[in-house]
Backbone as ProteinMPNN parsed JSONL, in Angstrom:
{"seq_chain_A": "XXXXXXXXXXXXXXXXXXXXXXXXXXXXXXXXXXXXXXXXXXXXXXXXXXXXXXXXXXXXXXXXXXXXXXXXXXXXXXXXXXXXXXXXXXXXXXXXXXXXXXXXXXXXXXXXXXXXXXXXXXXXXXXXXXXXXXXXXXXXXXXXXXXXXXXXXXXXXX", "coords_chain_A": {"N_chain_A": [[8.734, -13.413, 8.663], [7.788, -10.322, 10.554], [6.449, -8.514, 10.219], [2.895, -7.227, 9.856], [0.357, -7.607, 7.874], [-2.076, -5.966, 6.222], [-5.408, -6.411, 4.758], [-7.969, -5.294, 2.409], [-10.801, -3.97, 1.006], [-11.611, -1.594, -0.321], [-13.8, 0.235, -0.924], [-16.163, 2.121, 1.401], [-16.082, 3.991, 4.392], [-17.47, 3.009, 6.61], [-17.496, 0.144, 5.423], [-15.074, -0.509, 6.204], [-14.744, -0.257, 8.716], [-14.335, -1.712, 10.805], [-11.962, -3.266, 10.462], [-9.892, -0.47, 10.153], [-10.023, -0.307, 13.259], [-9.035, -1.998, 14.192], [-6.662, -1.539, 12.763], [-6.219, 0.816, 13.848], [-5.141, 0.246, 16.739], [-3.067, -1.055, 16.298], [-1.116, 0.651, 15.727], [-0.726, 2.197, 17.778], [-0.328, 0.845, 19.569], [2.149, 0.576, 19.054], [3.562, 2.827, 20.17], [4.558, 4.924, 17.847], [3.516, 6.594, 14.808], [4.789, 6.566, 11.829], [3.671, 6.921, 8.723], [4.26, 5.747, 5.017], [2.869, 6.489, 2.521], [1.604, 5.194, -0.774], [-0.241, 6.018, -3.428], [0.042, 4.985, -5.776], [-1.21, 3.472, -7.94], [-3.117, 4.937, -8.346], [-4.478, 7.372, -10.696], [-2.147, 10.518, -11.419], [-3.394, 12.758, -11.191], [-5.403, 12.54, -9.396], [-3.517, 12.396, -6.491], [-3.396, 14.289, -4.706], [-5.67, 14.639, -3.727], [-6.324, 12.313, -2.797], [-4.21, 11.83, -0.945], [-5.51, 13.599, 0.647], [-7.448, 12.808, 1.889], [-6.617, 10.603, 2.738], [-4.882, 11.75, 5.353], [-7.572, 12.605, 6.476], [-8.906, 10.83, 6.943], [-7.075, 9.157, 8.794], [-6.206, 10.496, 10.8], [-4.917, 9.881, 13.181], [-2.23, 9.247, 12.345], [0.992, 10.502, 12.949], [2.429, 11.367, 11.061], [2.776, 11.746, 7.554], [4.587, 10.813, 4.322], [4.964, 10.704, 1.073], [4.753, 8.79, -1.843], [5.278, 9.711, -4.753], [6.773, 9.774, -7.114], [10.035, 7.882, -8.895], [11.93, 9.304, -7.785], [10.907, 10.458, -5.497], [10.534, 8.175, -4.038], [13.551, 6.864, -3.906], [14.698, 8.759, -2.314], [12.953, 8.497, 0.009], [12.899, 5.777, 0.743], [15.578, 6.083, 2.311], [14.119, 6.28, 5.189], [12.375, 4.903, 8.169], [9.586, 3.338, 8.449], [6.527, 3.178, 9.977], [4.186, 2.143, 9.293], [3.147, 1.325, 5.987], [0.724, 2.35, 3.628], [-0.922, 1.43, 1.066], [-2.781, 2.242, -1.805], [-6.025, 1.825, -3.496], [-6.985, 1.643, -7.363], [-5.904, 1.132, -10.615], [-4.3, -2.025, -10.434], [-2.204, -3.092, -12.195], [-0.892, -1.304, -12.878], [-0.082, -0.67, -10.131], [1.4, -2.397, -9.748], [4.033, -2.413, -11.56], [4.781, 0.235, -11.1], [5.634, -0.019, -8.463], [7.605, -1.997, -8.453], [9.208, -1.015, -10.514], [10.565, 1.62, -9.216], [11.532, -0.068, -6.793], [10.045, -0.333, -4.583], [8.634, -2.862, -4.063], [10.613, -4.395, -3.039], [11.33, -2.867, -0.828], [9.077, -2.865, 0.611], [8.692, -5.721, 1.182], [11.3, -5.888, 3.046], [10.41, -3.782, 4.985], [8.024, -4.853, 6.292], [9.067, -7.493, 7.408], [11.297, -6.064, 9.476], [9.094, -5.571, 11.063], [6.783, -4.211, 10.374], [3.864, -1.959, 9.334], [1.98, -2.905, 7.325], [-0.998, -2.43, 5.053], [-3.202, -2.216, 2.567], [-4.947, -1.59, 0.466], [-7.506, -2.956, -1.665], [-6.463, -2.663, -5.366], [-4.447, -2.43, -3.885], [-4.811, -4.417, -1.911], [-4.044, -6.72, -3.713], [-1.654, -6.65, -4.697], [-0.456, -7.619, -3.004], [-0.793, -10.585, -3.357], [-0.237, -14.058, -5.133], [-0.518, -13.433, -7.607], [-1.478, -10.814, -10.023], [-3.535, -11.17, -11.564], [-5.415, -11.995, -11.037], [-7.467, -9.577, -10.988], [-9.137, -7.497, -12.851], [-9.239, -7.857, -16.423], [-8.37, -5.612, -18.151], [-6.466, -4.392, -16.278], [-3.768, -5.013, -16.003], [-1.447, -6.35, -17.738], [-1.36, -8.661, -20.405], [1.348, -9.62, -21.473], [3.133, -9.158, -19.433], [5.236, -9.266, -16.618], [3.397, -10.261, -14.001], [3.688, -11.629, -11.986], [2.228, -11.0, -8.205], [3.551, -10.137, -5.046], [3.779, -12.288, -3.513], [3.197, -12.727, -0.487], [1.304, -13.83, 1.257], [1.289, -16.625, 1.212], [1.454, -18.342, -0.795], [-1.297, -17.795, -2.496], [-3.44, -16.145, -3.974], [-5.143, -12.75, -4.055], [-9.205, -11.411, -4.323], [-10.143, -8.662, -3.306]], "CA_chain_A": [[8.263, -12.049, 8.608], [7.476, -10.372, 11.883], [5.064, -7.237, 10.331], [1.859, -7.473, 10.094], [-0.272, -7.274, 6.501], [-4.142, -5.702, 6.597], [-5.957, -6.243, 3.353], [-9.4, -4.707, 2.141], [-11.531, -4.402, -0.137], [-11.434, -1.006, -0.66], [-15.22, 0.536, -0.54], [-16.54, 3.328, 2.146], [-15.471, 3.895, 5.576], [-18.385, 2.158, 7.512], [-17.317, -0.902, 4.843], [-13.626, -1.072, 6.378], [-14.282, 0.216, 10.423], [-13.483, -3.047, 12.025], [-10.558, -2.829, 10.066], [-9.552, 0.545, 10.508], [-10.248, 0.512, 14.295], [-7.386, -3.188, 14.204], [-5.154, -0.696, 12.117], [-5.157, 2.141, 15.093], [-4.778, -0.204, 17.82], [-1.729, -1.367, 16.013], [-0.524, 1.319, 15.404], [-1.167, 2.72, 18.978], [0.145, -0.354, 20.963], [3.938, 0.689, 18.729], [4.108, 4.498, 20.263], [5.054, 5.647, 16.645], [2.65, 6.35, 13.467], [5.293, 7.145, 10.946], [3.388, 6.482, 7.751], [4.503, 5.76, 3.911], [1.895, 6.392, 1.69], [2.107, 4.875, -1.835], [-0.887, 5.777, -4.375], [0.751, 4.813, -7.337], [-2.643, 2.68, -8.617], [-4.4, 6.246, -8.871], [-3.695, 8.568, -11.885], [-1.705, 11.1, -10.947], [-4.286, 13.856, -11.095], [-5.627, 12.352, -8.262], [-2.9, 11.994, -5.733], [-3.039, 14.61, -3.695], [-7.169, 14.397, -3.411], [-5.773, 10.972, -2.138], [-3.478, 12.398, 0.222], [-6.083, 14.573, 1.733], [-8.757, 12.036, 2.19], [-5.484, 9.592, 4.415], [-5.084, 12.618, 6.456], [-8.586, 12.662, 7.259], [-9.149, 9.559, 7.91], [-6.093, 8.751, 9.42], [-5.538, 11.811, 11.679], [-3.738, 9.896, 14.403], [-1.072, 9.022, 11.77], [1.529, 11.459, 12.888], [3.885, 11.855, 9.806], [2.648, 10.785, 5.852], [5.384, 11.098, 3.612], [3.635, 10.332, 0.185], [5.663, 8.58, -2.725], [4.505, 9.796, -6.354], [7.8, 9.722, -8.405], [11.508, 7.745, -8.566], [12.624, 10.264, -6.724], [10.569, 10.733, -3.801], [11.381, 6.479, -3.54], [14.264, 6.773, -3.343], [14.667, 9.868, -1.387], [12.54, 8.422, 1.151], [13.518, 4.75, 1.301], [16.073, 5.997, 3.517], [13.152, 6.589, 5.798], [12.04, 4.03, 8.459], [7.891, 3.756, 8.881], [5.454, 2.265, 10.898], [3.135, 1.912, 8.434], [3.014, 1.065, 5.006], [-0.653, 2.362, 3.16], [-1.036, 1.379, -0.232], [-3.765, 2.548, -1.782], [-6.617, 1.017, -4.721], [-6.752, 1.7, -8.479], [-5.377, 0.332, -11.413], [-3.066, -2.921, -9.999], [-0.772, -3.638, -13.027], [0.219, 0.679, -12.808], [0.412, -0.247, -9.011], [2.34, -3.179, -9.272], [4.687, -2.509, -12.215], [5.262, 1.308, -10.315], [6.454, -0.501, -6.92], [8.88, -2.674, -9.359], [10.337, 0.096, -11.128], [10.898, 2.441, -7.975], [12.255, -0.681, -6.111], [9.151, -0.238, -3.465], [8.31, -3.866, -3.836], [11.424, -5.126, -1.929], [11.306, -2.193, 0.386], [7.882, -3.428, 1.28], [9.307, -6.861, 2.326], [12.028, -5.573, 4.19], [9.916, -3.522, 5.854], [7.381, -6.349, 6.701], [10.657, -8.363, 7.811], [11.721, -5.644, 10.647], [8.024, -5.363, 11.787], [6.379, -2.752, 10.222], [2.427, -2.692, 9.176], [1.369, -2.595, 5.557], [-2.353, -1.969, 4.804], [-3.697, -2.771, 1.283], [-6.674, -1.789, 0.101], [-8.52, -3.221, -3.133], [-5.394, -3.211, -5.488], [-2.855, -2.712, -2.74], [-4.079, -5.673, -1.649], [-4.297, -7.565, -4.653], [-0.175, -6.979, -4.642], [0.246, -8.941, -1.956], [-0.732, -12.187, -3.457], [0.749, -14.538, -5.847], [-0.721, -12.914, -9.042], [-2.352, -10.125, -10.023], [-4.514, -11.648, -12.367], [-7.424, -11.816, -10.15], [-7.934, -7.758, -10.897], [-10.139, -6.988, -14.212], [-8.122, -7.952, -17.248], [-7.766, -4.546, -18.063], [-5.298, -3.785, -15.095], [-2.193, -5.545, -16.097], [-0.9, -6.806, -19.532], [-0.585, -10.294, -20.525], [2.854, -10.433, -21.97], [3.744, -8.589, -18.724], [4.876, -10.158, -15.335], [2.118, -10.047, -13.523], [3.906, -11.926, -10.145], [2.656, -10.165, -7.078], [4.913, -9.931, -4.239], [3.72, -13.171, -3.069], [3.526, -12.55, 0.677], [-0.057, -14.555, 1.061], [1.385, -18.269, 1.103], [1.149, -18.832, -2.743], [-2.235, -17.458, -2.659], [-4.148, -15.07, -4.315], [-7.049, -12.321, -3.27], [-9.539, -10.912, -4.698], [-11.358, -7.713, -2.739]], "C_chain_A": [[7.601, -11.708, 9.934], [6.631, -8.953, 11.683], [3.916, -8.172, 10.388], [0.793, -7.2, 8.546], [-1.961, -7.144, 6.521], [-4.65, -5.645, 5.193], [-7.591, -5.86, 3.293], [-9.38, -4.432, 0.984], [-11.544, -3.27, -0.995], [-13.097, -0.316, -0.056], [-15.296, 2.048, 0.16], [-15.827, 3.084, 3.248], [-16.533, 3.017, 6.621], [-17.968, 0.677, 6.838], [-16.442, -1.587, 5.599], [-13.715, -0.392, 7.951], [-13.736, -0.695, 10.701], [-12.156, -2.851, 12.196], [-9.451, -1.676, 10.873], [-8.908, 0.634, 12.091], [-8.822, -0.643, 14.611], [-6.191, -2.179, 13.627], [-4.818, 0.482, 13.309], [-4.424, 1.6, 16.295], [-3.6, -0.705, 17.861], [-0.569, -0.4, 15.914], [-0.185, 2.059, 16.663], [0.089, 1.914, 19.662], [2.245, 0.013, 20.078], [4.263, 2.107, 19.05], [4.427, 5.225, 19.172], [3.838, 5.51, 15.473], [3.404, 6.803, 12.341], [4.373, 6.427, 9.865], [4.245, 6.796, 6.142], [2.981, 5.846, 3.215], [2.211, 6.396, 0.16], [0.589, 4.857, -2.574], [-0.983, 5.728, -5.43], [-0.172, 3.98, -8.07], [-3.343, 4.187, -9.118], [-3.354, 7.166, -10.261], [-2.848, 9.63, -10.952], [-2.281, 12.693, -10.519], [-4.798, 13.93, -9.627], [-4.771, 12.008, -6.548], [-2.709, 12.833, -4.233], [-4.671, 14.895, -2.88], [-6.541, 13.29, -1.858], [-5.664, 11.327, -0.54], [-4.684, 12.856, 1.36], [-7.003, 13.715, 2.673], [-7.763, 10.875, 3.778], [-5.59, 10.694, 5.22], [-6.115, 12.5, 7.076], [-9.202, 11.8, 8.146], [-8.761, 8.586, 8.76], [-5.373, 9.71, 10.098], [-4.959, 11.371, 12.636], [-2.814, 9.773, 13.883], [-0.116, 10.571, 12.068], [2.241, 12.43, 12.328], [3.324, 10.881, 8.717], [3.516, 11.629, 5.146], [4.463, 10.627, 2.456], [4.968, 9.857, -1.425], [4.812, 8.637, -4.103], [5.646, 9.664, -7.222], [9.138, 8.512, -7.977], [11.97, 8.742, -7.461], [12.16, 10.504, -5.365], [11.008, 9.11, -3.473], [12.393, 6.78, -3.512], [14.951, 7.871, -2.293], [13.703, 9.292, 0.148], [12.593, 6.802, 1.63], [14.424, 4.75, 2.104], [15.494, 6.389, 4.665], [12.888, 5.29, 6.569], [10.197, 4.463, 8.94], [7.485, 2.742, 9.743], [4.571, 0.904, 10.354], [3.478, 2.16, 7.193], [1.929, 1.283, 4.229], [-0.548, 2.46, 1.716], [-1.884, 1.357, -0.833], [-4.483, 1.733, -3.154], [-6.595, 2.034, -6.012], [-6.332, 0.551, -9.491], [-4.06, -0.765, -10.775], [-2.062, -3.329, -10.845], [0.42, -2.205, -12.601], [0.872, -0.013, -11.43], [1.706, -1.113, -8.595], [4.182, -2.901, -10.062], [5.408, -0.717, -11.608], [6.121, 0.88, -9.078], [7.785, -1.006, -7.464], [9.836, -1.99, -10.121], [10.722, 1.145, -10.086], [11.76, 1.157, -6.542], [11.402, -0.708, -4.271], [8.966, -1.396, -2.753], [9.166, -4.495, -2.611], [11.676, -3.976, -1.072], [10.34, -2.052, 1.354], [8.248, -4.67, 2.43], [10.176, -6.579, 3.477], [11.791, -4.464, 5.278], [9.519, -4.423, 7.013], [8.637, -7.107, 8.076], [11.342, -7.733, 9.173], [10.243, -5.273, 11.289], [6.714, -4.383, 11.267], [4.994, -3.726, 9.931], [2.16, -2.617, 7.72], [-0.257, -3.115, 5.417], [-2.787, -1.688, 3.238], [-5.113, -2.524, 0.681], [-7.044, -1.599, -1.34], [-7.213, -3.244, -4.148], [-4.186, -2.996, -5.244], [-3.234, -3.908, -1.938], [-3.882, -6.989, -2.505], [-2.555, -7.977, -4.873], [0.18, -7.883, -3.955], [0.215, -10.667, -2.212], [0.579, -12.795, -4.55], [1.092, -13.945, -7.199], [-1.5, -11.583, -9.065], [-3.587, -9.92, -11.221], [-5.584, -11.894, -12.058], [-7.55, -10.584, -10.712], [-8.143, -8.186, -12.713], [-8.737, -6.897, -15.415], [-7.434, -6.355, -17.776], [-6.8, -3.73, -17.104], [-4.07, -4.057, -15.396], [-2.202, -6.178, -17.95], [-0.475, -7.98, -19.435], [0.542, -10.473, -20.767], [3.694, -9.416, -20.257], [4.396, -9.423, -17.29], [4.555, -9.648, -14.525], [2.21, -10.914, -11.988], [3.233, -11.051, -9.057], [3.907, -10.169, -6.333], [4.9, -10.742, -3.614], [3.722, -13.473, -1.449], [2.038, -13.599, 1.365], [0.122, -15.875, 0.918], [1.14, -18.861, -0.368], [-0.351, -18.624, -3.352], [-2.25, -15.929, -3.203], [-5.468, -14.127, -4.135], [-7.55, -11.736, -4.197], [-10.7, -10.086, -3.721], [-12.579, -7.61, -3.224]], "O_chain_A": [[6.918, -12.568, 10.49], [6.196, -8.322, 12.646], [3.851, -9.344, 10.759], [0.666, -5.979, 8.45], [-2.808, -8.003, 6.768], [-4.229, -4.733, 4.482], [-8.333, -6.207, 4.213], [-8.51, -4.507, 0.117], [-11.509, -3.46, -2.21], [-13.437, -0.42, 1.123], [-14.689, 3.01, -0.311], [-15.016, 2.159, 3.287], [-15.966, 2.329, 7.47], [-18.061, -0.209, 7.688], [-16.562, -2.787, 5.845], [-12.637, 0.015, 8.385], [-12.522, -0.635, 10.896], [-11.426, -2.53, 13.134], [-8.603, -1.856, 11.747], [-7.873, 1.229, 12.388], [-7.784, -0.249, 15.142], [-5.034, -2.132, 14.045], [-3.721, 0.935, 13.636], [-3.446, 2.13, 16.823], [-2.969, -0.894, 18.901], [0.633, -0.652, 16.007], [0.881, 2.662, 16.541], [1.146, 2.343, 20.126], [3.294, -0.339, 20.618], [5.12, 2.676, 18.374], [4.64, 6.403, 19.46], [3.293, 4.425, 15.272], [2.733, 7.566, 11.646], [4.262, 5.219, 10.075], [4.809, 7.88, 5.993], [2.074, 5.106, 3.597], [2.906, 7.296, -0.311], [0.013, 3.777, -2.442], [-1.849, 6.247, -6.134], [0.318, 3.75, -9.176], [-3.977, 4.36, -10.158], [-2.177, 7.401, -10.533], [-2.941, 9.502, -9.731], [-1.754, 13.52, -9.774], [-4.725, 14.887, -8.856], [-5.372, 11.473, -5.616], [-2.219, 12.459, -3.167], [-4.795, 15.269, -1.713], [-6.416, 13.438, -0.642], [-6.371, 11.24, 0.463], [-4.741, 12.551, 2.551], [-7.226, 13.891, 3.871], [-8.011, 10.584, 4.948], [-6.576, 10.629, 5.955], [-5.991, 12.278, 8.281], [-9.705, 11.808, 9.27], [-9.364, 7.658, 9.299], [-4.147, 9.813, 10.052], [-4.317, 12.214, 13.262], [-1.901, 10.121, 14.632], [-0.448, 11.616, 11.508], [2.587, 13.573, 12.624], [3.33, 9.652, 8.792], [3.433, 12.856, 5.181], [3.338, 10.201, 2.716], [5.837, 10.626, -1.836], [3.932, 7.851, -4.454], [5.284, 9.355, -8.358], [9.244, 8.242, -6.781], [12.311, 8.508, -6.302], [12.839, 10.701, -4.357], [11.861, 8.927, -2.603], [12.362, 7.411, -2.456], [15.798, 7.471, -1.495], [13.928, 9.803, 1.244], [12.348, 6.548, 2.809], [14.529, 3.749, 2.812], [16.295, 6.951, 5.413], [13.099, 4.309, 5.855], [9.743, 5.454, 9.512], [8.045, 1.707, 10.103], [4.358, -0.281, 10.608], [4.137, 3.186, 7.026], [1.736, 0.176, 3.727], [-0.122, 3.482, 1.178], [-2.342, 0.218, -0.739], [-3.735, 1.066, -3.868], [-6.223, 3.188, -5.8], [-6.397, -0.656, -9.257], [-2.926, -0.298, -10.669], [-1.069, -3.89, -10.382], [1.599, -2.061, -12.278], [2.1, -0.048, -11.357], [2.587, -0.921, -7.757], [5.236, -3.088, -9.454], [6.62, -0.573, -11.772], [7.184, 1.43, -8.79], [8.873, -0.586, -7.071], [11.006, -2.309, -10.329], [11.729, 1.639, -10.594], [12.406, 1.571, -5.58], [11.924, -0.975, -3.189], [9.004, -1.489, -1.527], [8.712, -4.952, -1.562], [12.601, -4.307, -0.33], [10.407, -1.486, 2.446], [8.198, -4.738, 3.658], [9.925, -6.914, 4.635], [12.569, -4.195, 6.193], [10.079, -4.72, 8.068], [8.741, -7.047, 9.301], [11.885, -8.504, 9.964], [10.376, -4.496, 12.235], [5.82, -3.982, 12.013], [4.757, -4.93, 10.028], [2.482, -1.489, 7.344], [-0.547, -4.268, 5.736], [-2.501, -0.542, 2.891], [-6.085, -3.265, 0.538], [-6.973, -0.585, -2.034], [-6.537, -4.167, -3.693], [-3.164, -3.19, -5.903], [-2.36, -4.5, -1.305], [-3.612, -8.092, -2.032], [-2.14, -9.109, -5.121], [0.968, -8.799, -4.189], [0.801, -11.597, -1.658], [1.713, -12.367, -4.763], [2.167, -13.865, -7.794], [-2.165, -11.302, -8.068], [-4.248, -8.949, -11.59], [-6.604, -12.002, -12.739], [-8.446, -10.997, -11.448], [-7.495, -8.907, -13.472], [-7.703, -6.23, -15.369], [-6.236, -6.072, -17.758], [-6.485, -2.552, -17.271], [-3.205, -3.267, -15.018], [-2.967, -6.26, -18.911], [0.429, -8.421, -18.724], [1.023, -11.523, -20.341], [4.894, -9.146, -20.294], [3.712, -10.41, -17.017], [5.109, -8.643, -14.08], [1.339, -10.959, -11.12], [3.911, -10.027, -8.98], [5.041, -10.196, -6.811], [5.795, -10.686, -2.77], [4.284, -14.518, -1.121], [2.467, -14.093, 2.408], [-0.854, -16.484, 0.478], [0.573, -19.907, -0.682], [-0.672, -19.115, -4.434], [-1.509, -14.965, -3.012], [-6.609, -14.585, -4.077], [-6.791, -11.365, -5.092], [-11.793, -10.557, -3.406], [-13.392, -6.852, -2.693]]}, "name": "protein", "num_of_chains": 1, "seq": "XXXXXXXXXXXXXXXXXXXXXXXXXXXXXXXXXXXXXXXXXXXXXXXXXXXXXXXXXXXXXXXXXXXXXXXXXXXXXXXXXXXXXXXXXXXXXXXXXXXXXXXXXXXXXXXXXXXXXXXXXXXXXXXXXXXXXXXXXXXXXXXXXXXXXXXXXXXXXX"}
């Protein structure tokens, strides 16, 4: 894999600067900020709050496309990004949403041609092995509850 994977905790913005300021410089040093934005963890009430709040805080990002349904996935998987921002909430919704939209392996094969993916609280909880670290109420036992395993057979907890 030749991207790059930023995980957090989730929190305030003074919580995640360091972060943040590693995510512009990356994003900087590739001339392009196409972003994906995936807040499929949040209800849907809240998505375009969401939205507004990435804009703000991600005003050098030049282009956020924003995936809330089947349809915008696949409508915009023929899309190439920079960036990958997957946002916190509920992690079973977020994981078992990526898996039914076919996000999950359009994550990797992002990853895989370079891209950045950015995780925060349970976007990055996807990335491990399980997502059974996150508050039993997030995911369903009889469910599979794999992450996307990108973390060396490890698992995080923000």
């Amino acid at each position: 894999m030749s991207g790059l994977i930023l995980l957090s905790g989730g929190g305030d913005p003074k919580q995640s600067e360091k972060l943040d300021i590693y995510l512009r410089k990356a994003i900087e040093l590739r001339g392009s900020s196409r972003c994906l934005y995936i807040p499929l963890a949040l209800d849907e009430n809240y998505y375009q709050g969401a939205l507004n709040w990435l804009k703000t805080n991600y005003a050098y990002l030049s282009h956020i496309d924003m995936v809330t349904s089947k349809a915008d996935a696949l409508r915009l998987m023929g899309n190439t990004y920079d960036l990958i921002y997957i946002g916190g909430g509920n992690t079973g919704k977020l994981l078992y949403s990526l898996r039914g939209r076919g996000l999950d392996r359009y994550i990797i094969n992002h990853l895989n041609r370079g891209a950045i993916a950015y995780g925060g609280s349970a976007g990055a909880i996807i990335f491990g092995k399980t997502i059974t670290v996150a508050p039993e109420d997030e995911y369903e036992i009889n469910k599979d509850n794999r992450g996307i395993n990108l973390l060396g057979e490890s698992s995080i907890v923000p």
